[in-house]
Coordinates of C-alpha atoms and ligand atoms in Angstrom, one line a residue:
M1 CA -90.4 108.2 14.4
T2 CA -93.3 110.7 14.5
T3 CA -95.1 110.8 17.8
I4 CA -98.8 111.6 17.9
L5 CA -100.7 112.6 21.0
I6 CA -104.4 111.7 21.2
V7 CA -106.3 113.7 23.7
D8 CA -109.9 112.5 24.3
D9 CA -111.9 111.7 27.5
E10 CA -113.6 108.7 25.8
E11 CA -111.5 105.6 26.3
G12 CA -113.3 104.0 23.2
I13 CA -112.1 106.8 20.9
R14 CA -108.6 106.7 22.3
S15 CA -108.2 103.0 21.6
Q16 CA -109.9 103.1 18.3
L17 CA -107.5 105.8 17.1
T18 CA -104.5 104.1 18.6
L19 CA -105.3 100.9 16.8
A20 CA -105.8 102.7 13.5
M21 CA -102.5 104.5 13.6
E22 CA -100.0 102.7 15.8
D23 CA -98.2 100.9 13.0
L24 CA -97.5 104.3 11.3
Y25 CA -96.7 106.4 14.3
Q26 CA -95.8 106.2 17.9
I27 CA -99.1 106.9 19.7
I28 CA -99.4 108.3 23.2
T29 CA -102.7 109.3 24.8
A30 CA -104.2 111.6 27.4
A31 CA -107.7 111.8 28.9
T32 CA -107.5 115.1 30.8
P33 CA -106.1 118.6 30.2
D34 CA -103.4 118.0 32.8
E35 CA -102.4 114.7 31.3
A36 CA -102.3 116.3 27.9
L37 CA -100.0 119.1 29.0
A38 CA -97.7 116.7 30.8
Q39 CA -97.5 114.4 27.8
A40 CA -96.8 117.3 25.4
R41 CA -94.0 118.6 27.7
E42 CA -92.4 115.2 28.2
Q43 CA -92.9 113.5 24.8
R44 CA -92.8 116.4 22.4
P45 CA -95.4 115.0 19.9
Q46 CA -95.3 116.5 16.5
V47 CA -99.0 116.2 16.0
I48 CA -101.8 116.3 18.5
L49 CA -105.4 115.2 18.0
L50 CA -107.4 117.3 20.5
D51 CA -111.0 116.7 21.5
I52 CA -112.6 120.1 21.9
A53 CA -114.9 119.3 24.7
L54 CA -112.7 116.9 26.7
S55 CA -115.3 116.2 29.2
P56 CA -118.7 114.5 29.3
Y57 CA -120.4 117.8 30.3
S58 CA -122.1 119.6 27.4
G59 CA -120.7 123.0 26.8
S60 CA -117.2 122.1 28.1
Q61 CA -114.4 123.7 26.1
E62 CA -111.5 122.3 28.1
G63 CA -109.8 121.1 24.9
L64 CA -110.0 124.5 23.4
E65 CA -108.7 126.1 26.6
I66 CA -105.5 124.2 26.6
L67 CA -104.7 124.9 22.9
P68 CA -102.6 128.0 23.7
Q69 CA -100.6 126.2 26.3
L70 CA -99.9 123.3 23.9
L71 CA -98.7 125.8 21.3
E72 CA -96.6 127.5 23.9
I73 CA -94.8 124.3 24.7
D74 CA -94.1 123.8 21.0
P75 CA -95.1 126.5 18.6
R76 CA -94.7 124.1 15.7
V77 CA -96.9 121.3 16.9
K78 CA -99.7 120.6 14.5
V79 CA -103.0 120.4 16.5
I80 CA -106.0 118.8 14.9
M81 CA -109.2 119.7 16.8
V82 CA -111.7 116.9 16.9
T83 CA -115.2 118.2 17.4
G84 CA -118.9 117.3 17.5
N85 CA -121.1 118.8 14.8
D86 CA -122.6 121.3 17.2
E87 CA -119.1 122.7 18.0
R88 CA -118.1 123.6 14.5
Q89 CA -117.9 127.3 15.4
N90 CA -115.5 126.5 18.3
A91 CA -113.4 124.5 15.8
L92 CA -113.1 127.5 13.6
T93 CA -112.1 129.6 16.6
A94 CA -109.4 127.1 17.3
V95 CA -108.0 127.2 13.8
G96 CA -107.9 131.0 14.2
A97 CA -106.0 130.5 17.5
G98 CA -103.3 128.4 15.8
A99 CA -104.7 124.9 15.4
F100 CA -103.7 123.2 12.2
D101 CA -107.1 121.9 11.2
F102 CA -110.3 120.4 12.6
Y103 CA -112.2 117.2 12.1
V104 CA -115.9 116.7 12.7
K105 CA -117.2 113.6 14.4
P106 CA -118.3 110.9 13.8
I107 CA -114.8 109.7 12.9
N108 CA -114.1 108.3 9.5
L109 CA -110.7 106.7 10.1
D110 CA -109.5 107.0 6.4
E111 CA -110.3 110.6 6.3
L112 CA -108.7 111.4 9.6
K113 CA -105.6 109.5 8.6
V114 CA -105.2 111.8 5.6
I115 CA -105.4 114.9 7.7
V116 CA -102.9 113.5 10.1
K117 CA -100.6 112.5 7.3
R118 CA -100.7 116.0 5.9
A119 CA -99.9 117.5 9.3
V120 CA -97.0 115.1 9.8
Y121 CA -95.7 116.0 6.4
L122 CA -96.0 119.7 6.9
R123 CA -94.3 119.6 10.2
K124 CA -91.4 117.6 8.7
L125 CA -91.0 120.2 5.9
E126 CA -91.0 123.0 8.4
I127 CA -88.3 121.4 10.4
E128 CA -86.2 120.9 7.4
N129 CA -86.9 124.4 6.4
G130 CA -85.9 125.9 9.7
E131 CA -84.1 125.0 12.8
M132 CA -82.8 121.6 11.9
A133 CA -81.4 122.7 8.7
S134 CA -79.4 125.6 10.2
A135 CA -78.4 123.5 13.2
L136 CA -76.6 121.1 10.8
K137 CA -72.9 121.3 10.9
Q138 CA -72.2 124.4 8.9
H139 CA -68.4 124.8 8.7
K140 CA -67.5 127.5 11.2
S141 CA -64.5 128.8 9.2
F142 CA -66.7 129.5 6.1
P143 CA -69.6 131.4 7.4
N144 CA -70.6 132.7 4.0
I145 CA -70.2 129.5 2.1
I146 CA -73.1 127.3 3.0
G147 CA -72.6 123.6 2.7
T148 CA -73.4 120.7 5.0
S149 CA -73.3 118.0 2.4
S150 CA -70.4 115.5 2.5
K151 CA -69.2 116.8 -0.9
M152 CA -68.9 120.4 0.4
Q153 CA -67.3 119.3 3.7
K154 CA -64.6 117.8 1.5
V155 CA -64.2 121.0 -0.4
F156 CA -63.8 123.0 2.8
K157 CA -61.1 120.6 4.0
I158 CA -59.2 121.0 0.8
V159 CA -59.5 124.8 0.9
E160 CA -58.2 124.8 4.5
T161 CA -55.3 122.6 3.6
V162 CA -54.2 124.4 0.4
A163 CA -55.0 128.0 1.4
P164 CA -51.7 128.6 3.4
T165 CA -49.5 127.1 0.7
P166 CA -48.2 129.0 -2.4
Y167 CA -49.6 126.4 -4.8
T168 CA -51.6 127.3 -7.9
V169 CA -55.2 126.1 -7.7
L170 CA -57.5 125.2 -10.5
I171 CA -61.2 125.4 -9.6
S172 CA -63.6 123.7 -11.9
G173 CA -67.4 123.6 -11.7
E174 CA -70.5 124.4 -13.6
S175 CA -71.7 128.0 -13.9
G176 CA -72.9 129.4 -10.6
T177 CA -71.3 126.7 -8.3
G178 CA -69.3 129.2 -6.3
K179 CA -65.9 129.2 -8.0
E180 CA -65.2 132.8 -7.3
L181 CA -66.4 132.5 -3.7
I182 CA -64.0 129.6 -3.1
A183 CA -61.1 131.5 -4.8
K184 CA -61.7 134.4 -2.4
A185 CA -61.9 132.0 0.6
I186 CA -58.5 130.5 -0.4
H187 CA -57.0 134.0 -0.6
G188 CA -58.7 135.1 2.6
R189 CA -57.2 132.2 4.5
S190 CA -53.7 132.6 3.1
D191 CA -50.9 134.7 4.4
R192 CA -51.6 137.0 1.5
A193 CA -55.0 137.9 2.9
D194 CA -54.2 141.6 3.4
K195 CA -52.6 141.9 0.0
P196 CA -54.6 142.4 -3.2
F197 CA -57.0 139.9 -4.7
I198 CA -57.2 140.8 -8.4
T199 CA -59.6 139.1 -10.7
I200 CA -59.9 139.0 -14.5
N201 CA -62.4 137.2 -16.6
C202 CA -60.5 135.8 -19.6
G203 CA -63.7 135.2 -21.5
A204 CA -65.1 138.7 -21.1
I205 CA -62.2 140.7 -22.6
P206 CA -61.5 140.7 -26.3
E207 CA -58.4 138.8 -27.1
T208 CA -56.6 141.8 -28.5
L209 CA -56.9 143.7 -25.2
L210 CA -56.4 140.8 -22.9
E211 CA -52.7 140.6 -23.2
S212 CA -52.1 144.2 -22.1
E213 CA -54.8 143.8 -19.4
L214 CA -52.9 140.9 -18.0
F215 CA -49.3 141.9 -18.5
G216 CA -49.5 145.7 -19.0
H217 CA -47.8 147.6 -21.8
E218 CA -45.2 150.2 -22.4
K219 CA -46.0 153.6 -23.9
G220 CA -45.9 153.3 -27.7
A221 CA -46.1 149.5 -27.7
F222 CA -49.0 149.7 -30.1
T223 CA -51.1 152.4 -31.7
D224 CA -53.4 153.0 -28.8
A225 CA -50.7 152.7 -26.2
V226 CA -50.4 156.4 -25.4
A227 CA -49.2 155.8 -21.9
Q228 CA -47.6 153.0 -19.9
K229 CA -50.1 150.6 -18.3
V230 CA -49.6 148.3 -15.4
G231 CA -51.3 144.9 -15.9
R232 CA -53.3 142.8 -13.5
F233 CA -50.3 140.6 -12.8
E234 CA -48.4 143.5 -11.4
L235 CA -51.4 144.8 -9.5
A236 CA -51.6 141.4 -7.9
D237 CA -48.0 141.4 -6.7
K238 CA -47.6 139.8 -3.3
G239 CA -51.3 138.9 -3.5
T240 CA -53.5 136.6 -5.6
L241 CA -54.6 136.7 -9.2
F242 CA -57.9 135.0 -10.0
L243 CA -58.0 134.0 -13.7
D244 CA -61.7 133.3 -14.4
E245 CA -62.7 131.2 -17.4
I246 CA -59.1 130.2 -18.1
G247 CA -60.3 127.9 -20.9
E248 CA -60.9 131.0 -23.0
L249 CA -57.3 132.0 -23.1
S250 CA -55.7 132.0 -26.6
L251 CA -52.8 129.7 -27.2
A252 CA -50.4 132.7 -27.5
L253 CA -51.4 133.9 -24.0
Q254 CA -51.2 130.4 -22.6
V255 CA -47.5 130.5 -23.5
K256 CA -47.1 133.8 -21.6
L257 CA -48.9 132.4 -18.6
L258 CA -46.9 129.2 -18.6
R259 CA -43.8 131.3 -18.6
F260 CA -44.9 133.1 -15.5
L261 CA -45.8 129.9 -13.7
Q262 CA -42.4 128.4 -14.5
D263 CA -40.1 131.4 -14.0
R264 CA -42.3 133.9 -12.0
I265 CA -41.5 136.7 -14.4
I266 CA -43.6 138.7 -16.8
E267 CA -42.9 141.1 -19.6
R268 CA -45.1 144.1 -20.4
V269 CA -46.2 144.3 -24.1
G270 CA -43.5 146.2 -25.9
G271 CA -41.3 146.0 -22.8
K272 CA -37.6 145.3 -22.9
T273 CA -37.1 144.0 -19.4
V274 CA -38.5 141.1 -17.4
I275 CA -40.3 141.9 -14.2
P276 CA -40.1 139.4 -11.4
L277 CA -43.4 139.0 -9.4
D278 CA -44.7 137.2 -6.4
V279 CA -48.2 136.3 -7.4
R280 CA -50.3 133.3 -6.5
V281 CA -52.5 132.2 -9.3
I282 CA -56.0 130.7 -8.9
A283 CA -57.7 129.7 -12.1
A284 CA -61.3 128.7 -12.7
T285 CA -63.1 127.0 -15.5
N286 CA -66.6 125.9 -16.2
R287 CA -65.7 123.5 -18.9
S288 CA -63.6 120.4 -18.7
L289 CA -60.0 121.5 -19.4
V290 CA -59.1 117.8 -20.0
V291 CA -61.3 117.9 -23.1
E292 CA -59.8 121.1 -24.2
V293 CA -56.4 119.5 -23.8
E294 CA -57.4 116.5 -25.8
T295 CA -58.7 118.7 -28.6
K296 CA -55.5 120.7 -28.5
R297 CA -57.2 123.9 -27.6
F298 CA -55.4 124.0 -24.2
R299 CA -51.7 123.3 -23.7
E300 CA -51.1 120.2 -21.7
D301 CA -48.0 121.5 -19.9
L302 CA -50.0 124.6 -18.8
Y303 CA -52.8 122.4 -17.6
Y304 CA -50.5 120.5 -15.4
R305 CA -48.9 123.6 -14.0
L306 CA -52.3 125.1 -13.2
S307 CA -53.8 122.0 -11.7
V308 CA -51.2 121.4 -9.0
I309 CA -54.2 121.5 -6.8
A310 CA -57.5 120.7 -8.6
L311 CA -60.7 121.5 -6.8
D312 CA -63.9 120.4 -8.4
L313 CA -67.1 122.1 -7.2
P314 CA -70.1 119.7 -7.3
P315 CA -73.3 121.0 -9.0
L316 CA -76.0 122.0 -6.5
R317 CA -78.2 119.0 -7.4
E318 CA -75.5 116.7 -6.0
R319 CA -75.2 118.5 -2.7
E320 CA -77.8 116.5 -0.7
D321 CA -79.9 118.9 1.4
D322 CA -77.6 121.9 0.9
V323 CA -80.1 123.5 -1.5
I324 CA -82.7 123.9 1.3
V325 CA -80.1 125.4 3.7
I326 CA -78.7 127.7 1.1
A327 CA -82.2 128.8 0.1
N328 CA -83.0 129.7 3.6
F329 CA -79.7 131.5 4.1
L330 CA -80.3 133.6 0.9
L331 CA -84.0 134.2 1.9
N332 CA -82.7 135.7 5.2
L333 CA -80.0 137.7 3.5
Y334 CA -82.2 139.3 0.8
G335 CA -85.1 139.6 3.3
N336 CA -82.9 141.7 5.5
E337 CA -81.6 143.7 2.6
N338 CA -85.1 144.6 1.6
A339 CA -86.4 145.2 5.2
K340 CA -88.7 142.1 5.0
T341 CA -88.4 139.9 8.0
N342 CA -90.0 136.6 8.8
L343 CA -90.1 135.4 5.3
S344 CA -90.4 131.6 4.7
F345 CA -91.1 129.2 1.9
N346 CA -94.4 127.4 1.8
P347 CA -94.3 123.6 1.6
S348 CA -94.8 123.3 -2.1
A349 CA -92.1 125.9 -2.7
L350 CA -89.7 123.8 -0.6
Q351 CA -90.7 120.8 -2.6
R352 CA -89.9 122.5 -5.9
I353 CA -86.6 123.8 -4.5
R354 CA -85.8 120.3 -3.5
S355 CA -86.8 118.5 -6.7
Y356 CA -85.7 121.1 -9.3
D357 CA -82.3 120.2 -10.9
W358 CA -80.8 123.8 -10.8
P359 CA -78.9 124.0 -14.1
G360 CA -77.7 127.5 -13.1
N361 CA -76.8 126.3 -9.6
I362 CA -76.5 128.7 -6.7
R363 CA -76.5 131.7 -9.0
E364 CA -79.9 130.7 -10.3
L365 CA -81.2 130.0 -6.8
E366 CA -80.0 133.4 -5.8
N367 CA -81.7 135.1 -8.7
R368 CA -85.0 133.3 -8.1
I369 CA -85.0 134.2 -4.4
K370 CA -84.0 137.8 -5.0
R371 CA -86.8 138.3 -7.4
A372 CA -89.3 136.5 -5.1
V373 CA -88.3 138.6 -2.1
I374 CA -88.8 141.8 -4.0
L375 CA -92.0 140.9 -5.9
S376 CA -93.9 138.8 -3.5
G377 CA -96.6 140.5 -1.4
S378 CA -96.8 137.8 1.2
H379 CA -94.5 136.3 3.9
R380 CA -94.9 132.8 2.6
L381 CA -93.2 132.4 -0.7
T382 CA -94.9 130.1 -3.2
P383 CA -93.4 128.2 -6.2
E384 CA -94.9 130.9 -8.5
D385 CA -93.0 133.6 -6.5
L386 CA -89.9 131.7 -7.4
G387 CA -90.8 131.7 -11.0
F388 CA -91.9 128.1 -11.2
E389 CA -95.0 127.4 -13.2
R390 CA -98.1 126.3 -11.2
T391 CA -98.2 122.5 -10.8
S392 CA -99.6 120.4 -8.0
G393 CA -97.8 117.3 -7.1
T394 CA -100.7 115.0 -7.9
E395 CA -101.6 116.6 -11.1
Q396 CA -101.6 114.4 -14.2
K397 CA -99.3 115.6 -16.9
S398 CA -99.8 115.0 -20.5
L399 CA -97.0 113.4 -22.5
L400 CA -96.6 116.6 -24.4
Q401 CA -96.2 118.5 -21.2
V402 CA -93.6 116.1 -19.9
R403 CA -91.7 116.2 -23.2
E404 CA -91.8 120.0 -23.3
E405 CA -90.6 120.4 -19.7
A406 CA -87.7 117.9 -20.3
E407 CA -86.8 119.8 -23.5
S408 CA -86.8 123.1 -21.9
S409 CA -84.7 122.1 -18.9
H410 CA -82.3 120.2 -21.1
I411 CA -81.8 123.4 -23.2
R412 CA -81.3 125.5 -20.0
A413 CA -78.7 123.0 -18.8
A414 CA -76.8 123.1 -22.2
L415 CA -76.8 126.9 -22.1
A416 CA -75.6 127.0 -18.5
R417 CA -72.8 124.6 -19.4
N418 CA -71.8 126.8 -22.3
N419 CA -71.9 130.0 -20.5
W420 CA -75.0 131.0 -22.5
N421 CA -73.2 130.8 -25.8
V422 CA -76.0 129.9 -28.1
S423 CA -73.8 128.5 -30.9
K424 CA -71.9 126.3 -28.6
A425 CA -75.1 125.1 -26.8
A426 CA -76.7 124.4 -30.2
R427 CA -73.6 122.2 -31.1
D428 CA -73.9 120.4 -27.8
L429 CA -77.6 119.7 -28.4
G430 CA -77.0 118.6 -32.0
T431 CA -79.2 121.2 -33.4
S432 CA -78.9 124.4 -35.4
R433 CA -78.7 127.9 -33.9
T434 CA -81.9 128.9 -35.7
T435 CA -83.8 126.0 -34.2
L436 CA -82.4 126.8 -30.8
Y437 CA -83.4 130.4 -31.0
D438 CA -86.9 129.3 -31.9
L439 CA -87.0 127.1 -28.9
L440 CA -85.7 129.9 -26.6
E441 CA -88.5 131.9 -27.9
K442 CA -91.0 129.1 -27.4
Y443 CA -90.0 128.4 -23.8
K444 CA -89.3 132.0 -23.0
I445 CA -85.8 131.1 -21.8
I446 CA -83.7 134.1 -21.0
K447 CA -80.3 134.4 -19.5
D448 CA -80.8 135.1 -15.8
K449 CA -78.0 137.1 -14.2
Ligands
LIG1 N1 -72.2 127.6 -0.9 C1 -72.7 128.8 -1.1 N2 -73.3 129.4 -0.1 C2 -73.8 130.6 -0.2 N3 -73.7 131.4 -1.3 C3 -73.1 130.8 -2.4 C4 -72.5 129.5 -2.3 N4 -71.9 129.3 -3.5 C5 -72.2 130.3 -4.3 N5 -72.8 131.3 -3.6 C6 -73.3 132.6 -4.2 O1 -73.7 132.3 -5.5 C7 -73.3 133.3 -6.4 C8 -72.5 132.6 -7.5 O2 -71.2 132.2 -7.0 P1 -69.9 132.5 -7.8 O3 -69.9 133.8 -8.6 O4 -68.7 132.3 -6.9 O5 -70.0 131.3 -8.8 P2 -69.2 131.0 -10.1 O6 -69.0 129.5 -10.1 O7 -68.0 131.8 -10.2 O8 -70.3 131.3 -11.2 P3 -70.1 131.8 -12.7 O9 -69.8 130.6 -13.4 O10 -71.5 132.3 -13.0 O11 -69.1 132.8 -12.7 C9 -72.5 134.3 -5.6 O12 -73.3 135.4 -5.3 C10 -72.1 133.5 -4.4 O13 -71.9 134.4 -3.3
LIG2 MG1 -67.5 133.3 -11.7

């Protein structure tokens, strides 16, 4: 529970304020500077209401004088200076010296409660933003994969268990969820760690070239085969081969891959001999291979061979508070890279990070933070720095606005799911490509990578 310290020499004010707030917060009080400092040290209040004068003598500034000491005890404490009208200038000085806000007597309880509430809220956000978040149990063995949510802790456990085995692993997850990062972690924790980790993106290479990319070819195997070529399988011998976007593999190549997984041999294109290899395969997909199997685009037998160990990475929006921790981790990382230290998110930025549904997952978070670090002129990043449009939490939205926002984020999600393939996304959304292109134009949606 939030603890609030009320420092005032007037007993009447102390009890009035206590009464007004004691069912919301735990209230402690102090009448003198010494008492105030002792309470601050022992009880660690999150918010302090501090009377500027703190003594019946006019001209006293005892409250103001202990402000630096209170902030030294806890730099994050939110101090609200309470002042008489004639002390307004002192109140401003206090804010300059690190007080959170000030309030001019006579006290209107409803107003003061709002200020206190804001202070409590801000303090809470700052804690989530900083120390507490990083003190959460980040898995020590995976320093570069941030995840304190229960879902990620499970992922780490599976990775630890399967890494030392020779089993094939199939990693599935939406775009940007960290599939490649996890694949590398598995390799790095296996006894193949000092052997090659070779990756190939099956969706990025034209089908005609993919076969010789994977398996290599002999000289003269086809018109352009002017020399012998060693494929990625052979390059990965004794190590790990990461087959990204495995769902894009043609049926013909699926047969060749199946053969390797069954017999641990390959044949170069145009080759006459079989080559035995010791390669661990890790595959990744951002679409459901089960659906691909049902629609006969993916061989069922290959699916079972690949998914000996199936690891499903949850989307970022299902990882509890991870998003805040990862955001801070990345802010630090890119801050350091760009020689900008002491960067932080302002409270509304944190709120947006928390409430946004991250269709592009960590990749999108990373891109938004990178851009903000480079472009922002200030240390406190705002939602606009992160590329979010300006909205205040209390703002009333029109129906049209709500509809448009929903439409735009729905489209983004469909694109992310389909790896930014517009035809596929259009099919998913039950609309035509032309309409979708118009909408991309309207909402200024561009692929961020
Ligand atoms: N838990 C995490 N903690 C910190 N950084 C992460 C985490 N997960 C992913 N990243 C970072 O996010 C980026 C995207 O991760 P990665 O490339 O592994 O995702 P992916 O699922 O393969 O994405 P895509 O579908 O776009 O290929 C990388 O820069 C990676 O380092
Ligand atoms: Mg990837």
